[in-house]
XYZ file of C-alpha atoms in Angstrom:
577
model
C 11.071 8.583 -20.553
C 7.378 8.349 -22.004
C 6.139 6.958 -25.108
C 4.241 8.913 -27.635
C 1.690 6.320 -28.508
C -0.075 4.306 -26.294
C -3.625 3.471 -24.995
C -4.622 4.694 -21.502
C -3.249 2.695 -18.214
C -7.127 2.691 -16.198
C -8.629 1.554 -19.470
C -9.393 4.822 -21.042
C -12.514 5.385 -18.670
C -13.167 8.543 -16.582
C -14.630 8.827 -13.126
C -17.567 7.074 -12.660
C -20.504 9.680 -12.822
C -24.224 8.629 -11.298
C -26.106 11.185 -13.625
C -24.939 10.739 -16.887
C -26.731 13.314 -18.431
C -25.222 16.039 -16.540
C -21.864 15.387 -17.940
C -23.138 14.778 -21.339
C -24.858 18.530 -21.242
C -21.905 19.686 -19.443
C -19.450 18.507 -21.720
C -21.373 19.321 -25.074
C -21.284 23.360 -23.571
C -17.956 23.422 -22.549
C -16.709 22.074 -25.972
C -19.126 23.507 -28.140
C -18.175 26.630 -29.555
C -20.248 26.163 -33.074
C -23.475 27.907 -34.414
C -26.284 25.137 -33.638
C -27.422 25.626 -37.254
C -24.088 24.290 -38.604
C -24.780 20.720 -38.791
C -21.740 19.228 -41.304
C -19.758 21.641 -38.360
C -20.779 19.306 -36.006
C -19.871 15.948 -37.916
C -16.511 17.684 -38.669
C -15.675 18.552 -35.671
C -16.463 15.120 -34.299
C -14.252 13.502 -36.483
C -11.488 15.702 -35.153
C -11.835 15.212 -31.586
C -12.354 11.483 -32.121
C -8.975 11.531 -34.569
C -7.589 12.845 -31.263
C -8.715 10.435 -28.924
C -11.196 12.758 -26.966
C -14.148 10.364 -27.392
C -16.794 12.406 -24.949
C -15.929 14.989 -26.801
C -17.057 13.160 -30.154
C -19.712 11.623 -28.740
C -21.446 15.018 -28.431
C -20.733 16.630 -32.040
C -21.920 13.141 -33.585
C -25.076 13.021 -31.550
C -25.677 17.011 -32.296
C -25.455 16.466 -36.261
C -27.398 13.571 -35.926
C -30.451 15.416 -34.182
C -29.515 18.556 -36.097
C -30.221 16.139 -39.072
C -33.444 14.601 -37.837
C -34.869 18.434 -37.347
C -33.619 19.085 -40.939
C -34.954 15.987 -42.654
C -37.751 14.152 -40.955
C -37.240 11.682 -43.568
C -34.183 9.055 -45.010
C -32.141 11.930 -46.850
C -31.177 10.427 -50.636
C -29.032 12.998 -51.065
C -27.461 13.151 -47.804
C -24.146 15.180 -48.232
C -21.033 13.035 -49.567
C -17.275 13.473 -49.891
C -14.645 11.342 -50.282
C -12.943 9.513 -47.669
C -10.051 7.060 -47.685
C -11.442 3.072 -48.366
C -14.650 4.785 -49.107
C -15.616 5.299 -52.676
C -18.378 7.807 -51.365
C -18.634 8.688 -47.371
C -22.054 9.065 -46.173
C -21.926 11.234 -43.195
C -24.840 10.053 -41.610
C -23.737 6.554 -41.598
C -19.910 7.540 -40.751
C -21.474 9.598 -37.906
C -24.118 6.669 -36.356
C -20.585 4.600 -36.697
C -17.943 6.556 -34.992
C -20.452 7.332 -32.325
C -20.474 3.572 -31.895
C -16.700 3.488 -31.557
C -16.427 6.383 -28.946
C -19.066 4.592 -27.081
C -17.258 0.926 -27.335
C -13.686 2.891 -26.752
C -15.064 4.156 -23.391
C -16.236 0.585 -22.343
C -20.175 1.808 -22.395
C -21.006 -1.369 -24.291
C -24.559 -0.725 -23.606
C -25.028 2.482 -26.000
C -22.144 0.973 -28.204
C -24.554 -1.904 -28.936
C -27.122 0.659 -30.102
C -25.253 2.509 -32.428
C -23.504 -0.904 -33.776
C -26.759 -2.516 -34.325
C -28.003 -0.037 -36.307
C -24.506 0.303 -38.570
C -25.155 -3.038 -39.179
C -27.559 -2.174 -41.968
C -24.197 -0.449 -43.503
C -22.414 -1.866 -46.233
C -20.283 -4.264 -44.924
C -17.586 -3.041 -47.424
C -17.544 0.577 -45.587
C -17.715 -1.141 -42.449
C -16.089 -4.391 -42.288
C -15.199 -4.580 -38.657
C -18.883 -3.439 -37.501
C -20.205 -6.962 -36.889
C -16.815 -7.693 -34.925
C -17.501 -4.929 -32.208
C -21.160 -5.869 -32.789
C -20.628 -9.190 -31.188
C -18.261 -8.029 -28.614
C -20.677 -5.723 -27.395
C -23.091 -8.447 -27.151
C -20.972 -10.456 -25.235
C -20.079 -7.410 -22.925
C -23.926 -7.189 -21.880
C -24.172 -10.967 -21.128
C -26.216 -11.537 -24.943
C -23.791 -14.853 -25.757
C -26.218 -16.342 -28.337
C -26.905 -12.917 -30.029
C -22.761 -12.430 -29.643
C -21.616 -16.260 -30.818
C -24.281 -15.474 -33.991
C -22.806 -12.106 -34.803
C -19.373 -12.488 -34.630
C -19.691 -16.089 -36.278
C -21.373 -14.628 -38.991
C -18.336 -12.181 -39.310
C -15.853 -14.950 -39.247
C -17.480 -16.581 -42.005
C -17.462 -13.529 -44.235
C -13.546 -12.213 -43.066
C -11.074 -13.698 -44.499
C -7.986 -10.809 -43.997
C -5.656 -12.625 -41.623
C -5.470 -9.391 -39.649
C -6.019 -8.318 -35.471
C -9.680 -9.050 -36.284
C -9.798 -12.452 -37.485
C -7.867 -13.485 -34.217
C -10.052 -11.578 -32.327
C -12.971 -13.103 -33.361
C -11.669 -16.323 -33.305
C -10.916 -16.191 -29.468
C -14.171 -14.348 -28.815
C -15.452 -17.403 -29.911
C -13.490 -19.490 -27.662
C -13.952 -16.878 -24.886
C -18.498 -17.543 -25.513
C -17.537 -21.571 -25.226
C -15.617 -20.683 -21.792
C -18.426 -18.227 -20.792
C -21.087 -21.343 -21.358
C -18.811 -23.575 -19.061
C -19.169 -21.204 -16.457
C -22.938 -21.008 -16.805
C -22.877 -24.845 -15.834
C -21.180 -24.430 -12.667
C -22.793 -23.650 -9.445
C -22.416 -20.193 -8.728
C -21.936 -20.240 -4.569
C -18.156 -20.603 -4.810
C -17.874 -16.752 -3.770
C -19.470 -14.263 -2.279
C -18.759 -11.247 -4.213
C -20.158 -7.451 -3.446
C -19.562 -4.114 -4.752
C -18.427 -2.064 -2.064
C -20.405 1.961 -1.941
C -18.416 4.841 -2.155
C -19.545 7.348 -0.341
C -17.606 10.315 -3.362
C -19.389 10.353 -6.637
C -16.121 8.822 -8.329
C -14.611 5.113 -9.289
C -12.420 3.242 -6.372
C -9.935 0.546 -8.372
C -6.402 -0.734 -7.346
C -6.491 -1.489 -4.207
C -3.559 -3.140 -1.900
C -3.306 -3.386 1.701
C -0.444 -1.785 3.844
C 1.223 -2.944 7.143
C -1.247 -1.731 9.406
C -4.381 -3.909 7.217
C -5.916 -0.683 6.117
C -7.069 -0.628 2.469
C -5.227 1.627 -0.201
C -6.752 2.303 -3.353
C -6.898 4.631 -6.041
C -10.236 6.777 -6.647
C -10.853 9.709 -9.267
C -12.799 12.725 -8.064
C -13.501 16.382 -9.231
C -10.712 18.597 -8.510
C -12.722 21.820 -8.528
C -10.151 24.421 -8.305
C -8.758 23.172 -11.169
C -11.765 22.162 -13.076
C -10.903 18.734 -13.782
C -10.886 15.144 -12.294
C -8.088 13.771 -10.579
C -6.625 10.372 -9.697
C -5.545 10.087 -6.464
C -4.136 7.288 -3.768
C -6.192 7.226 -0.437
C -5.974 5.672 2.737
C -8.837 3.577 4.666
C -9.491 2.420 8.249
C -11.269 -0.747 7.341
C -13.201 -2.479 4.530
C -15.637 0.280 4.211
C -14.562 3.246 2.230
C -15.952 6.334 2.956
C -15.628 10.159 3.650
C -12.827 9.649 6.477
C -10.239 8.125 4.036
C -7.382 9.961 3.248
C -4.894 11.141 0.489
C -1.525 9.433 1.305
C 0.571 11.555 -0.998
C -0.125 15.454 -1.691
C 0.466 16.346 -5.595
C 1.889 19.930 -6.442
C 1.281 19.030 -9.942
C -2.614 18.399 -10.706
C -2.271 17.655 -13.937
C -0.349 14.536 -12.736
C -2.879 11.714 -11.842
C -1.205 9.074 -9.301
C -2.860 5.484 -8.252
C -2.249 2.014 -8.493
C -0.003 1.713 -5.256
C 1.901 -0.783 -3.617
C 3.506 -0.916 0.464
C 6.471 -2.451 1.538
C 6.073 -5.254 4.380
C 7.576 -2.211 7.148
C 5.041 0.370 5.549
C 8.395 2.256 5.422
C 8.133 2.623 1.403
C 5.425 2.972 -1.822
C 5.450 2.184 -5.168
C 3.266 3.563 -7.211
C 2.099 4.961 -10.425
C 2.297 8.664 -11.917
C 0.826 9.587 -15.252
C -0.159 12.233 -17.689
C -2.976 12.168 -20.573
C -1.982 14.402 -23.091
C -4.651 14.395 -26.350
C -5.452 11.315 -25.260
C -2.462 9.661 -24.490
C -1.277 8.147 -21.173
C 2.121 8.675 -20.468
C 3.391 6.739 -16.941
C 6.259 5.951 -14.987
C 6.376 4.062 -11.526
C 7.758 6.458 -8.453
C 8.633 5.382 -5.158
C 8.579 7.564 -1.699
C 10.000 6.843 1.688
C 7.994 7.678 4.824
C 9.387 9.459 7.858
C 7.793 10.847 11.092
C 6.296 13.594 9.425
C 5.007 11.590 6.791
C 5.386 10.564 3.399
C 8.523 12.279 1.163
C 8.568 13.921 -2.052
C 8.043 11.350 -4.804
C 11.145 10.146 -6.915
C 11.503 8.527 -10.077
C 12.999 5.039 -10.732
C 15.646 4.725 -12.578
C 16.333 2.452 -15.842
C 15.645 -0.239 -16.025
C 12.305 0.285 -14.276
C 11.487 3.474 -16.220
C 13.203 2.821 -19.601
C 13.063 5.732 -22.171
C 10.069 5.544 -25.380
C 7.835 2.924 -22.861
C 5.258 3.181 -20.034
C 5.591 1.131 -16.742
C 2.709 1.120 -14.254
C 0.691 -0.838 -11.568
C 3.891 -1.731 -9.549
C 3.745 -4.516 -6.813
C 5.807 -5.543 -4.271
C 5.992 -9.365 -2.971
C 5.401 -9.783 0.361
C 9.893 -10.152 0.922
C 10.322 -7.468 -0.818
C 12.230 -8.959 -2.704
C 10.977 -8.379 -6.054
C 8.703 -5.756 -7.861
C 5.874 -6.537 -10.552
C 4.910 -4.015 -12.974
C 3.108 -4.146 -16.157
C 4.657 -2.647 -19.293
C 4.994 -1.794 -23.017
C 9.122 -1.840 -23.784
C 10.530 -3.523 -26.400
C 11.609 -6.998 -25.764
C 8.348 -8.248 -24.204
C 6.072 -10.530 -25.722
C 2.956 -8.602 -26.661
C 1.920 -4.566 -25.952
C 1.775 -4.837 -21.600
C 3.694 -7.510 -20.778
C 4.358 -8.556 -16.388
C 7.954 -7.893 -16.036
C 9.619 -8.206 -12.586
C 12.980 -6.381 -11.196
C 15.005 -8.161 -8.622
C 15.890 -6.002 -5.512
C 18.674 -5.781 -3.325
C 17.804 -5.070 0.458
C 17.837 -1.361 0.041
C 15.177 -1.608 -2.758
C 17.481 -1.033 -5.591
C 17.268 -2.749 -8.832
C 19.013 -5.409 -9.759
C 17.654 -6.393 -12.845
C 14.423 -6.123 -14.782
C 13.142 -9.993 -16.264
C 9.842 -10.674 -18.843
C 7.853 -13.424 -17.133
C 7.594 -15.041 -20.204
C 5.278 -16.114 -22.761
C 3.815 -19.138 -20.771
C 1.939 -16.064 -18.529
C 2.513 -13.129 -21.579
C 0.413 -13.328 -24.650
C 0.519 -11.032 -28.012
C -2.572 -8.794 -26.116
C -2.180 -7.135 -22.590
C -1.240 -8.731 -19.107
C -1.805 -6.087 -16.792
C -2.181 -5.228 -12.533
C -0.087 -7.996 -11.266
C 0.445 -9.179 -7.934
C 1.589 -12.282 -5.851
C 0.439 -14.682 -2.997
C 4.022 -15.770 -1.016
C 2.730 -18.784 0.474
C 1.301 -20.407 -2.640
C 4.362 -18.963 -4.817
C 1.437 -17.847 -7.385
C 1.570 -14.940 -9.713
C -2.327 -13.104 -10.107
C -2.651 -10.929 -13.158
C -5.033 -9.895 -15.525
C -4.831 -10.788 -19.192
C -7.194 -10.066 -22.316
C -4.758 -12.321 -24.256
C -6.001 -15.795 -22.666
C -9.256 -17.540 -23.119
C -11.699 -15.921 -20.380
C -14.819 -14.716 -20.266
C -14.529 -11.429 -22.312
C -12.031 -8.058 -21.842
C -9.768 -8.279 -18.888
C -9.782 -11.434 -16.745
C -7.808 -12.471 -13.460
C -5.555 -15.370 -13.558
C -3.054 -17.187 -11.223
C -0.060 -19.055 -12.251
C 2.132 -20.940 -9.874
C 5.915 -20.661 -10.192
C 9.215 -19.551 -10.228
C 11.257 -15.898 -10.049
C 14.736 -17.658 -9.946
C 13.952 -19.510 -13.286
C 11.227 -17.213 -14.680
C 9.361 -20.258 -15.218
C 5.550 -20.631 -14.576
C 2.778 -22.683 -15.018
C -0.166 -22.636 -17.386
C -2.144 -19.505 -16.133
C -5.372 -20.523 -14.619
C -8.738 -18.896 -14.795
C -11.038 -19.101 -11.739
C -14.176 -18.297 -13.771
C -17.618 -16.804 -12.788
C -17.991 -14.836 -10.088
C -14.430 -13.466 -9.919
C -14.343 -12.630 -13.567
C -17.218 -11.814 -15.466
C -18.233 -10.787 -18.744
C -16.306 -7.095 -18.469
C -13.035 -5.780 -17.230
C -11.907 -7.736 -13.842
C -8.341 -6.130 -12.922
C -6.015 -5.236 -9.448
C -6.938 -8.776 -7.770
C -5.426 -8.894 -4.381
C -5.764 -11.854 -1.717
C -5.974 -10.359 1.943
C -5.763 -14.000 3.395
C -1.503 -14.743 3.689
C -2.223 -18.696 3.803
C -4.922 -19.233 1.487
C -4.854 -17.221 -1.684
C -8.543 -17.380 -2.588
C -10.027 -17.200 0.746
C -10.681 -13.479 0.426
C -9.607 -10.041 -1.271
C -9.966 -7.353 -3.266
C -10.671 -7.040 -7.206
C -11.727 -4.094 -9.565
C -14.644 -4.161 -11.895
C -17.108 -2.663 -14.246
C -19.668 -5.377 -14.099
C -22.119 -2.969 -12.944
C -21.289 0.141 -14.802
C -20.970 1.246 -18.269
C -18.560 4.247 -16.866
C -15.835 2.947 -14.966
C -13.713 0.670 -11.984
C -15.220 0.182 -8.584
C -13.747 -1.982 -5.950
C -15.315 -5.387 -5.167
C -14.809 -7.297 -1.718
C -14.782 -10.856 -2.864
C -15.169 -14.207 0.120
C -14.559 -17.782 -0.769
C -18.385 -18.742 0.369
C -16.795 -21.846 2.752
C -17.350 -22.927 6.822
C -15.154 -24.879 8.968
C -17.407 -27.107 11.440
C -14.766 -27.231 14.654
C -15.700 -30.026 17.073
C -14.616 -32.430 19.365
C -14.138 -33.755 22.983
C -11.833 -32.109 26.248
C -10.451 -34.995 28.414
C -8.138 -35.502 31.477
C -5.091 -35.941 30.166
C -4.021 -38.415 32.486
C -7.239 -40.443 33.266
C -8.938 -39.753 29.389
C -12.222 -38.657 30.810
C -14.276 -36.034 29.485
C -14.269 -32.832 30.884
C -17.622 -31.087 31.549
C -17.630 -27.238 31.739
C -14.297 -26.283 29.564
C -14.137 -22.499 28.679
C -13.134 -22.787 25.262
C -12.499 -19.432 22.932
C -11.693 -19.311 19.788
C -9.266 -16.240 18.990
C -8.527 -14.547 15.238
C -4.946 -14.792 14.831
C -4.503 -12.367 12.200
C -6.291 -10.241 13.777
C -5.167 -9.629 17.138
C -6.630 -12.269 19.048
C -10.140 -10.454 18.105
C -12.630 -12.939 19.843
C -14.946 -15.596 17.003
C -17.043 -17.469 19.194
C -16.887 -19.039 22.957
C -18.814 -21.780 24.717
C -18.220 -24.611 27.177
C -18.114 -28.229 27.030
C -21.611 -30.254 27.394
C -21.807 -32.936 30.501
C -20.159 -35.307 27.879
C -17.291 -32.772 27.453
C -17.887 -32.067 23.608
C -18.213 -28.884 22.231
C -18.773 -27.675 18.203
C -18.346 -24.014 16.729
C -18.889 -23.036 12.991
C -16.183 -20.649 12.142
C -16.248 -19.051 8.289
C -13.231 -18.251 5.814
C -11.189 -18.498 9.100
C -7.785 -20.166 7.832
C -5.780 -19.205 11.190
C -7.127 -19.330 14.416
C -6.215 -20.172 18.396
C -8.297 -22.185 20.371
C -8.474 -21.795 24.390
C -9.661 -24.139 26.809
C -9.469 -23.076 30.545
C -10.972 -24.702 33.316
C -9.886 -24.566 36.867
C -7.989 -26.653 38.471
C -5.959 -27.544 35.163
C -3.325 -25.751 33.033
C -5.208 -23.443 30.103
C -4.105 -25.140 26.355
C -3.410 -22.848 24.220
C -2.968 -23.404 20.348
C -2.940 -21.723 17.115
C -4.037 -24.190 13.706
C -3.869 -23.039 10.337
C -5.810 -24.649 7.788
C -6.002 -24.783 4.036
C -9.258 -25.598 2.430
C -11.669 -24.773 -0.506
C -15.302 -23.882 -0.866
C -17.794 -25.465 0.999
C -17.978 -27.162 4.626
C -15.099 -28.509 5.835
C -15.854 -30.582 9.397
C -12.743 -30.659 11.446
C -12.514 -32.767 14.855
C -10.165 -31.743 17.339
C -9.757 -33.084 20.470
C -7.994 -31.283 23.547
C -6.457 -32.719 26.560
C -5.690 -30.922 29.814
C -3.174 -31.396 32.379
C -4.283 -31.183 36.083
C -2.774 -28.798 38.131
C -0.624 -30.834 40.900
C -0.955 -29.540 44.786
C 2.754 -28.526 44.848
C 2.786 -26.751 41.904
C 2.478 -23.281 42.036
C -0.979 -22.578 39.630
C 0.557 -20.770 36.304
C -2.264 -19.700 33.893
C -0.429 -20.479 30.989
C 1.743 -23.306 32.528
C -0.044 -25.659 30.441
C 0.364 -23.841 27.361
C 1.186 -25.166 23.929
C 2.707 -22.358 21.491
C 3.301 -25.534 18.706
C 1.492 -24.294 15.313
C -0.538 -27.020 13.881
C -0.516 -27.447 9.959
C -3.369 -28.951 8.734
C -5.457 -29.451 5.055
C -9.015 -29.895 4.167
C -10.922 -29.906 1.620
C -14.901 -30.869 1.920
C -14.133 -33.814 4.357
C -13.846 -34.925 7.915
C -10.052 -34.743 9.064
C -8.704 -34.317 12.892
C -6.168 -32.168 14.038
């Protein structure tokens, strides 16, 4: 069912861990098992755990024979210890060392140390090192240096002429640093978007919302009785994680790691992710498990073609319908390594069939964490295969599932993506799709994924006059309240009408809401708008009538009441409903 060779589904990142140096000392003890006064031990055995994909590992062996080295020579060392190496006449461990440290460093997205170590293999011979002013650049560009990045990897364009992985690499880093300077021109107060604290030393990614509106996400946290860290799906009350969130499903197994979940409509069903590393390899299929009174039932495998022998599927969502599930994944047949692919579901949930969405969304990189907004029929994923702003960045594509046919992906720029990894978008608002959500991101972090609340930064100015509805006069005194739809009539704001019988409110990222006005001696109005709008201040005049309450009819409080939904669109003008 699992492939033998392929690159970690969370990005090859561990938990996210405040004091780094802890785990650095902790991990060189724990792996060390060599005299200290070995040094070429310690550049051997580096190689081997970074040959085997166990980068911290590496990372401590390379930095031990380099200090070991330092104690021994004070000075350059001439006649520094050689042997051969393949596409190296003569390998100079000292320089191979400073290098692979790099790589570890860049492999486990800490671009910041990986910039050190690059920078100073840069005074390598480009010969030995070809690709070091490629990663070089990229690390630049990781930590926001995009002249120091367009002048390094430039400069390695100019020089590289193997039409290889890293000659298309540069060239759309290159286009990704012209993007990144468009972005800089716009005005950043399109969103509001903040890193939400965890109160667990560990990284919070993934996240989806179930039935009830409570957040799920994935976090990774220390497993102490079996000495390692764990990923894990939990449960919160609201948009604040903390210490009373929950596991949803137990694990028998710890050395399976499960996240990147997904809730039916009902909250009857979950899809999710399950996955083993093995010598640094990520294994993963997508499980599903049915809940019943006593809670959530053992986990079960889906079948082919979900789960198709020699491949990984992962990050599994399911639309709104339920009517089809989006998964990422590396099977032959797909356009580049992680393509989106969708299965079509019957009512029960089974599979139908399993469709590619195509190359118009699917590029020869990775399109990962995908997801969809049913009102706007648009497809969010995130790609390191279009032009963007650097690593992983969201997009949105409007289309089609009948006719696998979609629209040129679009990127909403700065501050959704940003120079890093931006993954797991989600939209929380059902009418408009970038009024607010979720998103995962290692902007501020060299370690790892943490979960970002993002807000379209936009107010709706709601005014406008109560009359008579017979005689057209004002109406001085109205109650008026204006209700949260989506959230069970939870109260905005309330005032009353001035002598002139106008009111105004200033509501914010509020796309459905119900407006009362009550006064006695008339019938209440009752009546729920939804609006779709964009950033900024969108002034909306709306003017309510109300009926009088004759002397022979018997006074109903919601006799006057008008259940009619009102459809309306703005965008950064005046408009009346």
């Amino acid at each position: 069912m699992f492939s033998k060779n392929t690159h970690q589904i969370i990005r090859d990142k561990i938990p996210c861990f405040r004091n780094a140096g802890t785990v650095l000392i902790f991990l060189f003890f724990v792996t060390t098992g060599i005299a200290q006064t070995d040094q070429p031990g310690f550049f051997t055995k580096g190689v081997e755990l970074f040959k085997q994909n166990h980068y911290y590992e590496a990372i401590q062996y390379f930095e031990k024979f380099l200090e070991t080295e330092i104690k021994i020579t004070p000075r350059a060392q001439p006649f520094a210890v050689q042997k051969k190496s393949p596409g190296k006449s003569n390998l100079n461990m000292h320089n191979e060392a400073i290098y692979l440290l790099a790589e570890s460093y860049r492999k486990l997205h800490n671009y910041s140390l990986a910039e050190k170590w690059y920078k100073e293999a840069m005074s390598f011979s480009p010969k030995a090192y070809p690709a070091c002013a490629y990663w070089y650049g990229v690390s630049l560009r990781a930590n926001q240096k995009y002249d120091e990045a367009y002048e390094a990897i430039n400069s390695f364009r100019e020089r590289y002429h193997k039409m290889d992985d890293l000659l298309r690499g540069a060239d759309m880093e290159l286009e990704n640093l012209k993007f990144i300077k468009e972005q800089m021109k716009k005005e950043k107060n399109e969103f509001i978007v903040s890193r939400k604290e965890m109160a667990v030393n560990a990284s919070a990614y993934a996240s989806s919302v179930s039935e009830s509106g409570s957040l799920v996400y994935t976090t990774a946290f220390d497993d102490k009785t079996n000495e390692q860290y764990v990923n894990r799906i939990m449960e919160s009350s609201g948009e604040n994680t903390g210490h009373q969130d929950k596991i949803i499903l137990q694990q028998d197994a710890p050395r399976f790691h499960q996240g990147m979940a997904s809730i039916t409509h009902d909250g009857r069903k979950i899809f999710f992710t399950q996955w083993t590393v093995n010598k640094g390899i990520t294994s993963s299929a997508i499980y599903t498990s049915d809940k019943t009174d006593t809670g959530w039932c053992k986990p079960v495998l889906m079948p082919d073609p979900v789960n198709v022998t020699g491949s990984n599927s992962a990050q599994p969502f399911i639309t709104p319908d339920g009517k089809y599930l989006l998964f990422s994944s590396d099977r032959e047949g797909g356009v580049g390594k992680y393509d989106i692919w969708y299965a079509t579901l019957d009512s029960q949930y089974n599979t139908l069939l399993v469709t590619n969405a195509g190359n118009v969304v699917n590029t020869t990189g990775d399109e990962r964490s995908p997801s969809y907004h049913q009102v706007s029929r648009t497809l969010l994923f995130s790609s390191n295969g279009h032009i963007g702003m650097g690593g992983y960045d969201i997009f949105s594509a409007k289309g089609d599932f009948l006719l696998s046919d979609w629209e040129k992906p679009y990127n909403p720029g700065s501050p959704i993506n940003s120079s890093r990894d931006d993954l797991y978008f989600i939209s929380t608002d059902e009418d408009n799709l970038w009024n607010s959500g979720w998103l995962s991101s290692d902007r501020s972090t060299d370690c790892c994924l943490e979960l970002y609340l993002f807000k379209q930064n936009n107010a709706q100015l709601l005014y406008g006059t109560v009359i008579d509805c017979a005689s057209n006069q004002p109406l001085a005194g109205v109650s008026l309240t204006v209700k949260d739809s989506k959230k069970n009539g939870r109260v905005l704001t309330s005032g009353k009408t001035d002598g002139e019988g106008t009111y105004q409110f200033t509501l914010r990222n509020s796309s459905r809401f119900e407006i009362v006005a009550e006064k006695e001696g008339y019938h209440a109005s009752n009546k729920t708008y939804i609006i779709h709008f964009d950033a900024g201040t969108d002034t909306i005049q709306n003017n309510i009538c109300l009926a009088l309450i004759r002397q022979e009819e018997p006074e109903q409080k919601d006799a006057g009441t008008d259940e009619s939904v009102t459809l309306a669109k703005f965008s950064f003008n005046q408009s009346s409903l």
